[in-house]
mmCIF file of C-alpha atoms in Angstrom:
data_model
loop_
_atom_site.group_PDB
_atom_site.id
_atom_site.type_symbol
_atom_site.label_atom_id
_atom_site.label_comp_id
_atom_site.label_asym_id
_atom_site.label_seq_id
_atom_site.Cartn_x
_atom_site.Cartn_y
_atom_site.Cartn_z
ATOM 1 C CA MET A 913 -19.660 -8.609 3.157
ATOM 2 C CA GLY A 914 -16.162 -10.114 3.258
ATOM 3 C CA THR A 915 -15.363 -8.841 -0.227
ATOM 4 C CA PHE A 916 -16.328 -5.323 0.791
ATOM 5 C CA VAL A 917 -14.071 -5.477 3.851
ATOM 6 C CA LEU A 918 -11.184 -6.766 1.717
ATOM 7 C CA LEU A 919 -11.638 -3.952 -0.817
ATOM 8 C CA LEU A 920 -11.896 -1.367 1.942
ATOM 9 C CA LEU A 921 -8.782 -2.659 3.704
ATOM 10 C CA ALA A 922 -6.741 -2.908 0.492
ATOM 11 C CA GLY A 923 -7.861 0.501 -0.758
ATOM 12 C CA SER A 924 -7.247 2.315 2.488
ATOM 13 C CA THR A 925 -3.834 0.685 2.990
ATOM 14 C CA GLY A 926 -2.747 1.467 -0.566
ATOM 15 C CA TYR A 927 -3.925 5.045 -0.186
ATOM 16 C CA TRP A 928 -2.084 5.403 3.137
ATOM 17 C CA VAL A 929 1.138 4.096 1.562
ATOM 18 C CA TYR A 930 0.709 6.589 -1.285
ATOM 19 C CA LEU A 931 0.104 9.537 1.047
ATOM 20 C CA ASP A 932 2.968 8.539 3.321
ATOM 21 C CA GLY A 933 5.293 8.299 0.335
ATOM 22 C CA VAL A 934 4.242 11.693 -1.002
ATOM 23 C CA ASN A 935 4.694 13.309 2.406
ATOM 24 C CA ARG A 936 8.183 11.803 2.679
ATOM 25 C CA GLY A 937 9.141 12.922 -0.832
ATOM 26 C CA ILE A 938 9.422 9.429 -2.335
ATOM 27 C CA ASP A 939 9.365 9.678 -6.132
ATOM 28 C CA ARG A 940 7.694 6.318 -6.657
ATOM 29 C CA ALA A 941 4.922 6.792 -4.097
ATOM 30 C CA PRO A 942 2.125 6.053 -6.603
ATOM 31 C CA TRP A 943 3.805 2.775 -7.584
ATOM 32 C CA TRP A 944 4.259 1.732 -3.961
ATOM 33 C CA GLY A 945 0.607 2.472 -3.204
ATOM 34 C CA LEU A 946 -0.595 0.623 -6.279
ATOM 35 C CA GLY A 947 1.674 -2.324 -5.559
ATOM 36 C CA VAL A 948 0.451 -2.693 -1.994
ATOM 37 C CA LEU A 949 -3.155 -2.376 -3.160
ATOM 38 C CA CYS A 950 -2.800 -5.036 -5.870
ATOM 39 C CA LEU A 951 -0.901 -7.461 -3.665
ATOM 40 C CA LEU A 952 -3.452 -7.093 -0.883
ATOM 41 C CA LEU A 953 -6.156 -7.923 -3.417
ATOM 42 C CA LEU A 954 -4.204 -11.024 -4.459
ATOM 43 C CA GLY A 955 -3.855 -12.211 -0.886
ATOM 44 C CA VAL A 956 -3.232 -11.088 2.640
ATOM 45 C CA VAL A 957 0.265 -12.562 2.916
ATOM 46 C CA PRO A 958 1.696 -10.962 -0.271
ATOM 47 C CA GLY A 959 0.103 -7.655 0.688
ATOM 48 C CA LEU A 960 1.573 -7.708 4.169
ATOM 49 C CA VAL A 961 4.986 -8.604 2.747
ATOM 50 C CA ALA A 962 4.761 -5.624 0.364
ATOM 51 C CA LEU A 963 3.706 -3.351 3.223
ATOM 52 C CA GLY A 964 6.589 -4.612 5.333
ATOM 53 C CA VAL A 965 9.053 -3.982 2.518
ATOM 54 C CA TYR A 966 7.697 -0.466 2.076
ATOM 55 C CA LEU A 967 7.935 0.264 5.797
ATOM 56 C CA SER A 968 11.509 -0.991 5.958
ATOM 57 C CA ARG A 969 12.638 0.989 2.895
ATOM 58 C CA ARG A 970 11.011 4.325 3.628
#
């Protein structure tokens, strides 16, 4: 059950970052989304750091 929640959280967050980047006209939106997804799968802290970096740079 926990693995499913982690995959759902990482996937939805990565997809949101991708969509937000596309809507804002960011050229590297797919890379940002993929990066946040992968780092969230590696751990919560690296994923939240990546999300924070994205939010501060957009």
